[in-house]
Tab-separated table of C-alpha atoms and ligand atoms in Angstrom:
chain	number	residue	atom	x	y	z
S	27	MET	CA	-7.558	-21.040	-27.740
S	28	SER	CA	-7.387	-17.404	-26.801
S	29	ALA	CA	-9.944	-14.676	-27.284
S	30	VAL	CA	-9.920	-13.369	-30.813
S	31	GLU	CA	-10.556	-9.762	-31.673
S	32	THR	CA	-13.177	-9.379	-34.358
S	33	SER	CA	-12.670	-6.853	-37.109
S	34	GLU	CA	-16.038	-5.177	-36.447
S	35	PRO	CA	-15.335	-2.432	-33.905
S	36	LEU	CA	-18.880	-1.942	-32.652
S	37	LEU	CA	-21.893	-4.059	-33.453
S	38	ASP	CA	-25.397	-3.401	-32.336
S	39	GLN	CA	-27.340	-5.995	-30.362
S	40	SER	CA	-29.255	-7.541	-33.257
S	41	GLU	CA	-26.124	-7.907	-35.378
S	42	VAL	CA	-24.343	-9.576	-32.506
S	43	LEU	CA	-27.114	-12.052	-31.859
S	44	ALA	CA	-27.304	-12.876	-35.544
S	45	ALA	CA	-23.552	-13.460	-35.517
S	46	GLN	CA	-23.719	-16.134	-32.788
S	47	GLU	CA	-22.352	-19.306	-34.289
S	48	THR	CA	-24.417	-22.429	-34.338
S	49	PRO	CA	-23.016	-25.505	-32.602
S	50	ALA	CA	-20.698	-27.510	-34.877
S	51	PHE	CA	-21.176	-30.789	-33.006
S	52	ALA	CA	-24.270	-32.773	-32.208
S	53	VAL	CA	-25.388	-32.164	-28.652
S	54	GLY	CA	-26.183	-35.154	-26.485
S	55	PRO	CA	-25.610	-36.634	-23.048
S	56	GLU	CA	-21.818	-36.614	-23.616
S	57	LEU	CA	-21.987	-32.807	-23.837
S	58	ASN	CA	-22.629	-32.616	-20.114
S	59	PRO	CA	-20.980	-35.564	-18.385
S	60	LYS	CA	-21.889	-36.223	-14.749
S	61	THR	CA	-19.445	-34.684	-12.285
S	62	THR	CA	-17.657	-37.330	-10.269
S	63	ASN	CA	-15.042	-35.175	-8.552
S	64	GLU	CA	-16.599	-32.767	-6.049
S	65	ASP	CA	-14.454	-29.756	-5.213
S	66	PHE	CA	-14.544	-28.201	-1.697
S	67	SER	CA	-15.305	-31.629	-0.143
S	68	GLY	CA	-18.748	-31.830	-1.724
S	69	VAL	CA	-22.019	-30.939	0.008
S	70	PRO	CA	-20.585	-30.515	3.558
S	71	GLY	CA	-17.924	-28.123	2.226
S	72	ALA	CA	-20.493	-26.240	0.152
S	73	LEU	CA	-22.769	-25.825	3.174
S	74	GLY	CA	-19.864	-24.830	5.409
S	75	ILE	CA	-18.712	-22.115	3.001
S	76	THR	CA	-22.263	-20.907	2.340
S	77	ILE	CA	-22.782	-20.333	6.056
S	78	GLY	CA	-19.211	-19.588	7.093
S	79	LEU	CA	-18.123	-16.915	4.639
S	80	PRO	CA	-21.156	-14.598	5.003
S	81	THR	CA	-20.734	-14.929	8.780
S	82	LEU	CA	-17.073	-14.002	8.394
S	83	ILE	CA	-17.999	-10.758	6.613
S	84	TYR	CA	-20.205	-9.713	9.556
S	85	VAL	CA	-17.538	-10.767	12.074
S	86	LEU	CA	-14.942	-8.661	10.262
S	87	TYR	CA	-17.395	-5.761	10.110
S	88	TYR	CA	-17.938	-5.822	13.889
S	89	ALA	CA	-14.224	-6.408	14.545
S	90	LEU	CA	-13.617	-2.859	13.320
S	91	ASP	CA	-15.581	0.189	14.508
S	92	ALA	CA	-19.249	-0.430	13.721
S	93	VAL	CA	-21.308	2.581	12.570
S	94	PRO	CA	-23.512	3.635	15.544
S	95	GLY	CA	-27.184	2.757	14.943
S	96	ALA	CA	-26.413	0.768	11.765
S	97	LYS	CA	-28.937	-1.933	10.913
S	98	VAL	CA	-28.247	-5.392	9.502
S	99	ILE	CA	-31.521	-5.254	7.558
S	100	ASP	CA	-31.702	-1.801	6.061
S	101	LEU	CA	-34.221	-1.138	3.295
S	102	CYS	CA	-32.513	2.096	2.221
S	103	ALA	CA	-29.272	0.167	1.736
S	104	LEU	CA	-31.140	-2.494	-0.246
S	105	GLU	CA	-32.667	0.169	-2.512
S	106	GLY	CA	-29.259	1.785	-2.943
S	107	TYR	CA	-27.617	-1.550	-3.732
S	108	LEU	CA	-30.250	-2.525	-6.308
S	109	LEU	CA	-29.953	0.893	-7.944
S	110	TRP	CA	-26.195	0.351	-8.152
S	111	PHE	CA	-26.492	-3.183	-9.541
S	112	PHE	CA	-29.152	-2.464	-12.144
S	113	GLY	CA	-27.576	0.904	-12.977
S	114	LEU	CA	-24.466	-1.036	-13.994
S	115	VAL	CA	-26.601	-3.462	-16.005
S	116	GLY	CA	-28.062	-0.425	-17.818
S	117	LEU	CA	-24.565	0.940	-18.490
S	118	PHE	CA	-23.545	-2.429	-19.937
S	119	TYR	CA	-26.194	-1.961	-22.622
S	120	ILE	CA	-25.729	1.715	-23.440
S	121	VAL	CA	-21.964	2.200	-23.157
S	122	PRO	CA	-20.054	1.189	-26.302
S	123	GLY	CA	-17.437	-1.584	-26.352
S	124	ARG	CA	-15.637	-3.955	-28.727
S	125	ILE	CA	-17.153	-7.340	-29.412
S	126	LEU	CA	-14.839	-10.312	-28.917
S	127	ASP	CA	-15.183	-14.054	-29.398
S	128	GLY	CA	-14.759	-16.233	-26.330
S	129	THR	CA	-12.857	-19.534	-26.429
S	130	THR	CA	-14.294	-22.478	-28.351
S	131	LEU	CA	-16.975	-24.155	-26.270
S	132	ARG	CA	-17.502	-27.894	-25.887
S	133	ASP	CA	-20.174	-27.926	-28.606
S	134	GLY	CA	-17.870	-26.094	-31.040
S	135	SER	CA	-19.608	-22.729	-30.719
S	136	HIS	CA	-18.239	-19.382	-29.497
S	137	LEU	CA	-19.956	-16.781	-27.402
S	138	LYS	CA	-19.695	-13.104	-28.195
S	139	TYR	CA	-18.661	-10.779	-25.390
S	140	LYS	CA	-19.082	-7.020	-25.201
S	141	MET	CA	-15.921	-5.531	-23.679
S	142	ASN	CA	-16.974	-2.274	-22.069
S	143	ALA	CA	-15.980	-2.687	-18.392
S	144	LEU	CA	-13.362	0.070	-18.599
S	145	ASN	CA	-15.731	2.485	-20.348
S	146	CYS	CA	-18.427	1.752	-17.738
S	147	PHE	CA	-15.951	2.264	-14.904
S	148	LEU	CA	-14.889	5.612	-16.409
S	149	VAL	CA	-18.545	6.661	-16.626
S	150	VAL	CA	-19.033	5.775	-12.928
S	151	LEU	CA	-15.916	7.761	-11.988
S	152	ALA	CA	-17.001	10.724	-14.146
S	153	ILE	CA	-20.400	10.752	-12.391
S	154	LEU	CA	-18.645	10.671	-9.010
S	155	ILE	CA	-16.346	13.553	-9.921
S	156	ALA	CA	-19.275	15.561	-11.316
S	157	ARG	CA	-21.233	14.924	-8.095
S	158	GLY	CA	-18.179	16.126	-6.153
S	159	PHE	CA	-18.294	19.465	-7.984
S	160	ILE	CA	-22.074	19.838	-7.785
S	161	THR	CA	-22.222	19.075	-4.046
S	162	HIS	CA	-19.031	21.067	-3.226
S	163	GLY	CA	-17.305	17.941	-1.968
S	164	GLU	CA	-20.180	16.840	0.289
S	165	LEU	CA	-20.830	13.775	-1.879
S	166	PRO	CA	-23.950	12.390	-0.169
S	167	GLU	CA	-23.539	9.123	-2.103
S	168	LEU	CA	-20.213	8.458	-0.370
S	169	VAL	CA	-21.684	9.404	3.016
S	170	PHE	CA	-24.498	6.933	2.269
S	171	VAL	CA	-22.007	4.133	1.547
S	172	ALA	CA	-20.113	4.724	4.809
S	173	ASP	CA	-23.292	5.115	6.914
S	174	HIS	CA	-25.126	2.115	5.426
S	175	PHE	CA	-22.130	-0.206	5.187
S	176	LEU	CA	-23.727	-2.925	7.308
S	177	GLY	CA	-27.010	-2.813	5.370
S	178	LEU	CA	-25.090	-2.890	2.092
S	179	ILE	CA	-23.310	-6.061	3.235
S	180	THR	CA	-26.685	-7.732	3.808
S	181	ALA	CA	-28.032	-6.436	0.485
S	182	SER	CA	-25.049	-7.821	-1.430
S	183	ILE	CA	-25.180	-11.223	0.311
S	184	GLY	CA	-28.949	-11.394	-0.301
S	185	SER	CA	-28.404	-10.519	-3.959
S	186	ALA	CA	-25.798	-13.304	-4.262
S	187	PHE	CA	-28.324	-15.826	-2.908
S	188	VAL	CA	-31.066	-14.624	-5.270
S	189	LEU	CA	-28.719	-14.642	-8.253
S	190	ALA	CA	-27.458	-18.141	-7.411
S	191	PHE	CA	-31.037	-19.480	-7.279
S	192	PHE	CA	-31.897	-17.691	-10.515
S	193	VAL	CA	-28.983	-19.181	-12.488
S	194	TYR	CA	-29.480	-22.619	-10.926
S	195	PHE	CA	-33.144	-22.856	-11.998
S	196	LYS	CA	-32.376	-21.226	-15.343
S	197	SER	CA	-29.828	-23.981	-16.081
S	198	PHE	CA	-32.690	-26.510	-16.403
S	199	GLY	CA	-34.556	-24.420	-18.989
S	200	ASN	CA	-32.793	-25.595	-22.156
S	201	PRO	CA	-31.440	-29.145	-22.744
S	202	LYS	CA	-28.655	-27.723	-24.963
S	203	THR	CA	-27.282	-25.600	-22.128
S	204	ILE	CA	-23.579	-26.290	-21.538
S	205	LEU	CA	-22.996	-27.178	-17.893
S	206	ALA	CA	-19.736	-26.765	-15.997
S	207	TYR	CA	-17.728	-29.992	-15.729
S	208	GLY	CA	-17.611	-29.459	-11.968
S	209	GLY	CA	-21.271	-28.524	-11.409
S	210	ASN	CA	-23.279	-31.473	-12.710
S	211	THR	CA	-23.360	-33.850	-9.744
S	212	GLY	CA	-27.175	-33.959	-9.581
S	213	LYS	CA	-26.958	-32.907	-5.922
S	214	PRO	CA	-28.902	-29.647	-5.800
S	215	ILE	CA	-27.030	-28.036	-2.901
S	216	PHE	CA	-23.622	-28.703	-4.398
S	217	ASP	CA	-24.556	-27.741	-7.966
S	218	TRP	CA	-26.295	-24.581	-6.729
S	219	PHE	CA	-23.166	-23.686	-4.763
S	220	ILE	CA	-20.481	-24.462	-7.334
S	221	GLY	CA	-22.491	-23.366	-10.378
S	222	ARG	CA	-24.345	-25.676	-12.733
S	223	GLU	CA	-24.421	-23.631	-15.939
S	224	LEU	CA	-21.090	-22.641	-17.494
S	225	ASN	CA	-22.147	-19.353	-19.078
S	226	PRO	CA	-25.533	-18.161	-17.787
S	227	ARG	CA	-26.687	-15.344	-20.035
S	228	ILE	CA	-29.669	-13.258	-20.903
S	229	GLY	CA	-29.133	-12.612	-24.612
S	230	MET	CA	-25.767	-10.918	-24.936
S	231	PHE	CA	-25.590	-10.122	-21.218
S	232	ASP	CA	-23.142	-12.593	-19.669
S	233	ILE	CA	-23.962	-12.781	-15.956
S	234	LYS	CA	-20.643	-14.352	-14.927
S	235	LEU	CA	-18.325	-11.884	-16.683
S	236	PHE	CA	-20.515	-8.975	-15.546
S	237	CYS	CA	-20.309	-10.061	-11.895
S	238	GLU	CA	-16.581	-10.827	-12.062
S	239	LEU	CA	-15.607	-7.284	-13.000
S	240	ARG	CA	-18.324	-4.780	-12.187
S	241	PRO	CA	-20.734	-4.634	-9.213
S	242	GLY	CA	-18.149	-5.859	-6.676
S	243	MET	CA	-14.914	-4.565	-8.194
S	244	PHE	CA	-16.250	-1.058	-8.902
S	245	LEU	CA	-17.893	-0.958	-5.466
S	246	TRP	CA	-14.536	-1.880	-3.934
S	247	ALA	CA	-13.056	1.325	-5.424
S	248	ILE	CA	-16.089	3.411	-4.402
S	249	ILE	CA	-15.956	2.129	-0.805
S	250	ASN	CA	-12.268	3.016	-0.588
S	251	VAL	CA	-13.019	6.566	-1.726
S	252	ALA	CA	-15.979	6.726	0.707
S	253	GLU	CA	-13.657	5.734	3.569
S	254	ALA	CA	-11.126	8.424	2.562
S	255	HIS	CA	-14.024	10.902	2.496
S	256	LEU	CA	-15.102	9.720	5.954
S	257	GLN	CA	-11.568	10.154	7.298
S	258	TYR	CA	-11.537	13.699	5.941
S	259	ARG	CA	-14.907	14.498	7.514
S	260	LYS	CA	-13.758	13.136	10.875
S	261	PHE	CA	-10.187	14.402	11.068
S	262	GLY	CA	-9.977	17.211	8.505
S	263	TYR	CA	-7.212	15.532	6.481
S	264	ILE	CA	-6.486	12.385	4.483
S	265	SER	CA	-3.532	10.374	5.780
S	266	ASP	CA	-0.675	9.183	3.562
S	267	SER	CA	-1.608	5.570	4.430
S	268	MET	CA	-5.160	6.167	3.169
S	269	ILE	CA	-3.869	7.720	-0.044
S	270	LEU	CA	-1.493	4.789	-0.650
S	271	SER	CA	-4.211	2.257	0.091
S	272	ASN	CA	-6.566	3.935	-2.373
S	273	ILE	CA	-3.917	4.234	-5.085
S	274	PHE	CA	-2.633	0.637	-4.750
S	275	GLN	CA	-6.062	-0.909	-4.903
S	276	PHE	CA	-7.332	1.476	-7.566
S	277	ILE	CA	-4.472	0.419	-9.867
S	278	TYR	CA	-5.470	-3.236	-9.366
S	279	ILE	CA	-9.151	-2.542	-10.029
S	280	ILE	CA	-8.676	-0.421	-13.135
S	281	ASP	CA	-6.105	-2.920	-14.413
S	282	SER	CA	-8.708	-5.665	-14.310
S	283	SER	CA	-11.065	-3.524	-16.393
S	284	ILE	CA	-8.348	-2.581	-18.878
S	285	LEU	CA	-7.491	-6.283	-19.239
S	286	GLU	CA	-11.126	-7.401	-19.420
S	287	ALA	CA	-10.434	-9.488	-22.555
S	288	LYS	CA	-7.898	-11.623	-20.648
S	289	ASN	CA	-10.749	-12.925	-18.522
S	290	LEU	CA	-12.105	-14.803	-21.517
S	291	THR	CA	-9.257	-17.321	-21.236
S	292	MET	CA	-9.212	-17.508	-17.437
S	293	ILE	CA	-10.366	-20.637	-15.630
S	294	ASP	CA	-13.280	-18.700	-14.062
S	295	ILE	CA	-14.814	-18.051	-17.484
S	296	THR	CA	-13.670	-21.116	-19.446
S	297	THR	CA	-14.221	-23.808	-16.814
S	298	ASP	CA	-16.067	-22.729	-13.658
S	299	GLY	CA	-19.826	-22.676	-13.453
S	300	PHE	CA	-21.586	-19.641	-12.018
S	301	GLY	CA	-23.276	-20.420	-8.729
S	302	PHE	CA	-23.364	-19.137	-5.175
S	303	MET	CA	-19.591	-19.377	-4.725
S	304	LEU	CA	-18.730	-16.961	-7.523
S	305	ALA	CA	-21.807	-14.766	-7.018
S	306	PHE	CA	-21.011	-14.353	-3.334
S	307	GLY	CA	-17.282	-13.820	-3.935
S	308	ASP	CA	-17.886	-11.246	-6.645
S	309	LEU	CA	-20.756	-9.321	-5.064
S	310	ALA	CA	-20.049	-9.505	-1.332
S	311	LEU	CA	-16.654	-10.863	-0.330
S	312	VAL	CA	-14.562	-8.652	-2.614
S	313	PRO	CA	-16.061	-5.214	-1.849
S	314	PHE	CA	-16.745	-5.748	1.849
S	315	THR	CA	-13.570	-7.520	2.934
S	316	TYR	CA	-10.953	-6.203	0.510
S	317	THR	CA	-11.750	-2.730	1.909
S	318	LEU	CA	-10.868	-3.568	5.519
S	319	GLN	CA	-7.688	-1.475	5.329
S	320	THR	CA	-9.412	1.732	4.279
S	321	ARG	CA	-12.268	1.068	6.720
S	322	PHE	CA	-9.768	0.803	9.537
S	323	LEU	CA	-7.840	3.878	8.391
S	324	ALA	CA	-11.018	5.983	8.155
S	325	THR	CA	-11.333	5.958	11.932
S	326	HIS	CA	-7.663	5.271	12.878
S	327	PRO	CA	-5.475	7.358	10.578
S	328	VAL	CA	-1.944	5.998	10.328
S	329	ASN	CA	0.827	8.437	9.403
S	330	LEU	CA	3.712	6.571	7.825
S	331	THR	CA	7.385	7.491	8.006
S	332	TRP	CA	9.262	8.164	4.767
S	333	LEU	CA	11.126	4.923	5.323
S	334	GLY	CA	7.821	3.080	5.784
S	335	ILE	CA	6.410	4.609	2.602
S	336	ALA	CA	9.571	3.727	0.662
S	337	GLY	CA	9.501	0.112	1.926
S	338	ILE	CA	5.807	-0.388	1.165
S	339	VAL	CA	5.988	1.226	-2.283
S	340	THR	CA	9.046	-0.898	-3.142
S	341	LEU	CA	7.251	-4.079	-2.091
S	342	LYS	CA	4.189	-3.114	-4.119
S	343	ALA	CA	6.347	-2.267	-7.158
S	344	ILE	CA	8.238	-5.579	-6.993
S	345	GLY	CA	4.985	-7.533	-6.622
S	346	TYR	CA	3.366	-5.623	-9.480
S	347	TYR	CA	6.403	-6.132	-11.709
S	348	ILE	CA	6.433	-9.915	-11.141
S	349	PHE	CA	2.641	-10.180	-11.502
S	350	ARG	CA	2.369	-8.092	-14.661
S	351	SER	CA	5.504	-9.207	-16.493
S	352	SER	CA	4.946	-12.932	-15.832
S	353	ASN	CA	1.338	-12.771	-17.030
S	354	SER	CA	2.380	-10.698	-20.074
S	355	GLN	CA	5.239	-13.100	-20.853
S	356	LYS	CA	2.881	-16.088	-20.970
S	357	ASN	CA	0.337	-14.170	-23.056
S	358	ALA	CA	3.052	-13.016	-25.470
S	359	PHE	CA	4.398	-16.574	-25.743
S	360	ARG	CA	0.985	-18.090	-26.363
S	361	SER	CA	0.154	-15.509	-29.019
S	362	GLY	CA	3.459	-16.120	-30.871
S	363	ASP	CA	5.004	-12.717	-30.111
S	364	PRO	CA	8.606	-12.654	-31.478
S	365	SER	CA	9.842	-10.697	-28.406
S	366	VAL	CA	9.759	-13.937	-26.387
S	367	ALA	CA	11.043	-16.251	-29.131
S	368	HIS	CA	14.324	-16.752	-27.199
S	369	LEU	CA	12.564	-18.473	-24.266
S	370	LYS	CA	12.884	-22.244	-23.863
S	371	TYR	CA	9.808	-24.431	-23.909
S	372	ILE	CA	8.708	-28.040	-24.178
S	373	GLU	CA	6.359	-29.358	-26.841
S	374	THR	CA	3.424	-31.403	-25.556
S	375	LYS	CA	1.223	-34.072	-27.120
S	376	SER	CA	-1.785	-31.782	-26.668
S	377	GLY	CA	-0.240	-29.336	-29.175
S	378	SER	CA	0.298	-26.526	-26.623
S	379	LYS	CA	3.806	-25.502	-25.578
S	380	LEU	CA	4.916	-25.005	-21.987
S	381	LEU	CA	7.525	-22.393	-21.100
S	382	ILE	CA	10.444	-23.640	-19.032
S	383	SER	CA	12.561	-20.486	-18.882
S	384	GLY	CA	11.923	-16.823	-18.072
S	385	TRP	CA	9.349	-16.248	-15.330
S	386	TRP	CA	7.712	-19.627	-15.948
S	387	GLY	CA	11.004	-21.429	-15.391
S	388	ILE	CA	11.283	-20.005	-11.862
S	389	SER	CA	8.047	-21.440	-10.485
S	390	ARG	CA	4.852	-22.869	-11.954
S	391	HIS	CA	2.777	-19.914	-10.709
S	392	ILE	CA	5.216	-17.096	-10.229
S	393	ASN	CA	2.359	-14.708	-11.147
S	394	TYR	CA	0.541	-15.734	-7.931
S	395	PHE	CA	3.665	-14.885	-5.947
S	396	GLY	CA	3.734	-11.326	-7.375
S	397	ASP	CA	0.035	-10.928	-6.661
S	398	TRP	CA	0.541	-12.075	-3.072
S	399	LEU	CA	3.490	-9.701	-2.487
S	400	MET	CA	1.205	-6.857	-3.516
S	401	SER	CA	-1.369	-8.009	-0.980
S	402	ILE	CA	1.208	-7.661	1.823
S	403	ALA	CA	1.973	-4.085	0.725
S	404	TRP	CA	-1.762	-3.279	0.824
S	405	CYS	CA	-2.042	-4.553	4.394
S	406	ALA	CA	1.219	-3.006	5.591
S	407	VAL	CA	-0.092	0.555	5.072
S	408	THR	CA	-2.138	0.092	8.246
S	409	GLY	CA	1.016	-0.491	10.326
S	410	PHE	CA	0.965	-3.046	13.125
S	411	ASN	CA	-2.084	-1.719	14.947
S	412	THR	CA	-4.481	-4.604	14.362
S	413	PRO	CA	-4.309	-8.092	12.811
S	414	ILE	CA	-7.753	-7.563	11.201
S	415	THR	CA	-6.395	-5.542	8.291
S	416	TYR	CA	-4.025	-8.414	7.466
S	417	TYR	CA	-7.020	-10.625	6.734
S	418	TYR	CA	-6.665	-9.935	2.997
S	419	SER	CA	-3.135	-11.304	2.744
S	420	LEU	CA	-4.061	-14.451	4.673
S	421	TYR	CA	-7.279	-15.058	2.750
S	422	PHE	CA	-5.508	-14.428	-0.552
S	423	ALA	CA	-2.738	-16.914	0.289
S	424	ILE	CA	-5.399	-19.593	0.909
S	425	LEU	CA	-7.219	-18.661	-2.316
S	426	LEU	CA	-4.028	-18.824	-4.395
S	427	ILE	CA	-2.877	-22.144	-2.881
S	428	HIS	CA	-6.296	-23.665	-3.596
S	429	ARG	CA	-6.313	-22.177	-7.082
S	430	GLU	CA	-2.867	-23.582	-7.759
S	431	SER	CA	-4.035	-27.070	-6.780
S	432	ARG	CA	-7.045	-26.772	-9.115
S	433	ASP	CA	-4.852	-25.602	-11.988
S	434	GLU	CA	-2.417	-28.410	-11.227
S	435	ALA	CA	-5.264	-30.951	-11.510
S	436	LYS	CA	-6.429	-29.374	-14.765
S	437	CYS	CA	-2.959	-29.340	-16.351
S	438	SER	CA	-2.113	-32.808	-15.109
S	439	GLU	CA	-5.216	-34.156	-16.847
S	440	LYS	CA	-4.634	-32.115	-20.006
S	441	TYR	CA	-0.891	-32.756	-20.418
S	442	GLY	CA	-0.385	-36.161	-18.724
S	443	ASP	CA	3.285	-37.258	-18.891
S	444	ASP	CA	4.331	-33.927	-20.416
S	445	TRP	CA	3.127	-32.218	-17.237
S	446	LYS	CA	5.188	-34.619	-15.145
S	447	GLU	CA	8.214	-33.679	-17.244
S	448	TYR	CA	7.412	-29.976	-16.839
S	449	LYS	CA	7.179	-30.411	-13.039
S	450	ARG	CA	10.527	-32.178	-13.034
S	451	ILE	CA	12.109	-29.152	-14.772
S	452	VAL	CA	10.182	-26.446	-12.870
S	453	ARG	CA	10.071	-27.749	-9.310
S	454	TRP	CA	8.415	-24.992	-7.309
S	455	LYS	CA	4.674	-24.427	-7.217
S	456	ILE	CA	4.499	-20.713	-6.318
S	457	ILE	CA	7.397	-19.397	-4.215
S	458	PRO	CA	10.856	-20.374	-5.502
S	459	TYR	CA	12.839	-22.514	-2.994
S	460	LEU	CA	9.968	-22.421	-0.477
S	461	TYR	CA	6.734	-23.780	-1.917
N	529	LIG	P1	-2.643	-18.450	-14.850
N	529	LIG	O1	-2.560	-17.158	-15.560
N	529	LIG	O2	-1.540	-18.778	-13.930
N	529	LIG	O3	-2.783	-19.547	-15.976
N	529	LIG	C1	-2.682	-20.930	-15.722
N	529	LIG	C2	-2.714	-21.610	-17.086
N	529	LIG	O4	-1.574	-21.213	-17.855
N	529	LIG	C3	-2.626	-23.117	-17.004
N	529	LIG	O5	-3.893	-23.687	-16.778
N	529	LIG	C4	-2.089	-23.451	-18.389
N	529	LIG	O6	-3.177	-23.337	-19.305
N	529	LIG	C5	-1.135	-22.304	-18.689
N	529	LIG	N1	0.235	-22.606	-18.302
N	529	LIG	C6	0.666	-23.145	-17.134
N	529	LIG	N2	2.006	-23.253	-17.128
N	529	LIG	C7	2.433	-22.755	-18.319
N	529	LIG	C8	3.710	-22.603	-18.906
N	529	LIG	N3	4.825	-22.982	-18.286
N	529	LIG	N4	3.789	-22.074	-20.150
N	529	LIG	C9	2.673	-21.688	-20.803
N	529	LIG	N5	1.418	-21.819	-20.298
N	529	LIG	C10	1.307	-22.333	-19.059
N	529	LIG	O7	-3.997	-18.636	-14.065
N	529	LIG	P2	-5.091	-17.773	-13.342
N	529	LIG	O8	-6.190	-17.519	-14.282
N	529	LIG	O9	-5.375	-18.531	-12.089
N	529	LIG	O10	-4.411	-16.383	-12.891
N	529	LIG	C11	-4.263	-15.218	-13.714
N	529	LIG	C12	-3.879	-14.035	-12.814
N	529	LIG	O11	-5.010	-13.604	-12.063
N	529	LIG	C13	-2.798	-14.378	-11.790
N	529	LIG	O12	-1.815	-13.377	-11.793
N	529	LIG	C14	-3.518	-14.414	-10.461
N	529	LIG	O13	-2.667	-13.973	-9.430
N	529	LIG	C15	-4.680	-13.455	-10.704
N	529	LIG	N6	-5.863	-13.778	-9.859
N	529	LIG	C16	-6.306	-12.844	-8.948
N	529	LIG	C17	-7.409	-13.107	-8.142
N	529	LIG	C18	-7.901	-12.082	-7.137
N	529	LIG	O14	-8.905	-12.331	-6.438
N	529	LIG	N7	-7.244	-10.950	-7.003
N	529	LIG	C19	-8.133	-14.391	-8.254
N	529	LIG	C20	-7.576	-15.286	-9.248
N	529	LIG	C21	-6.490	-14.978	-10.017
N	529	LIG	P3	-3.183	-24.060	-20.759
N	529	LIG	O15	-4.282	-25.060	-20.662
N	529	LIG	O16	-3.493	-22.962	-21.707
N	529	LIG	O17	-1.845	-24.656	-20.974
């Protein structure tokens, strides 16, 4: 079931809490079955990722020009990071937003979500622009981000650890808590890593949705601007490659805030628990590795040829077109939009229909292909000066292949023989005729 818009445009906190539906089904042991299938190869995989990925962030940091005198443990950076994080929590509460219902949960209830990511992002950008005017372009906040980059990495990783412990222990507080299907093995390290509770919340504040879209995603945009600012301070101009990099990634970031409601039906919100893996990915991995291109360009400006710009922009546009139109086509189809009534589909025993023509007849995850093409365009702006800036495209390919296999397992279980039939008609997983 998809997210449903409520007729009330804005509710205050007490009204929202009163509106929370009570569970329709009796809760019992069957509500939270034991997890038998451990993703990421279980405890060894969880430990490997918990140690390996934070290490990778530091390795990538040092692989590019390190800031002279920067400290790994930097209390100023920690203070700055906490101010950022809790400042965004404060904005969540005071900035208005629509209230939507999430999908139906296992106990028959729905959660209410406040959709104000875009409004909060606009407030952050307005503050930044105002600071630009007040400080005559000096923007000490951006200088702080560039100077304390290493300390901010540590602060964000530390925060991910703290948050993961907090939600893990919180998940034991209430026997009616809905746990993630994948996070209830009873093995503390694995459950802590993968996420035990499905929707950890404090009242209306949903920790998972907040982390998915705000502290890391917004910081990603801010870091990119800080790197452009650094390039200007160092070289007296901003290169075309830096401008493209900022624009490409900014479009992606603001898009995710505009489409905040779509998250309510995504696997991350409907199925995954919130543990170290998501906390770390959201808070640390996204802002401090997705910005490698602008970090490189800040100290090594690349001036592109017109042909280079045309090629990169075309690649980005094609990727964006495939990504956006395939996702929109599926959403339109699932919501019964007449504009896609001509598309062919198969009926399934589960009641849901599966598209077999249009974008979804070309490959089973053509949207991932568009997303990945965009990632190549982002990396290509740095030219062929270093392999480090191509990290994003490589990492993203691994993420999407793994995600495809998880979605495949989910759909195979949900649709059974109908899924086999769908796979017979739509042969390719992601890239038509290749994969
Ligand atoms: P998808 O949007 O690809 O949705 C998969 C679901 O769609 C399936 O579980 C199934 O759900 C339904 N479905 C599958 N095939 C069909 C079909 N033929 N017809 C109708 N419905 C179908 O999944 P994601 O949430 O993984 O990705 C959403 C977007 O987010 C993608 O574009 C992806 O690239 C992007 N993304 C970006 C990330 C980043 O870090 N930048 C990370 C993850 C995703 P059902 O049970 O309803 O049938």
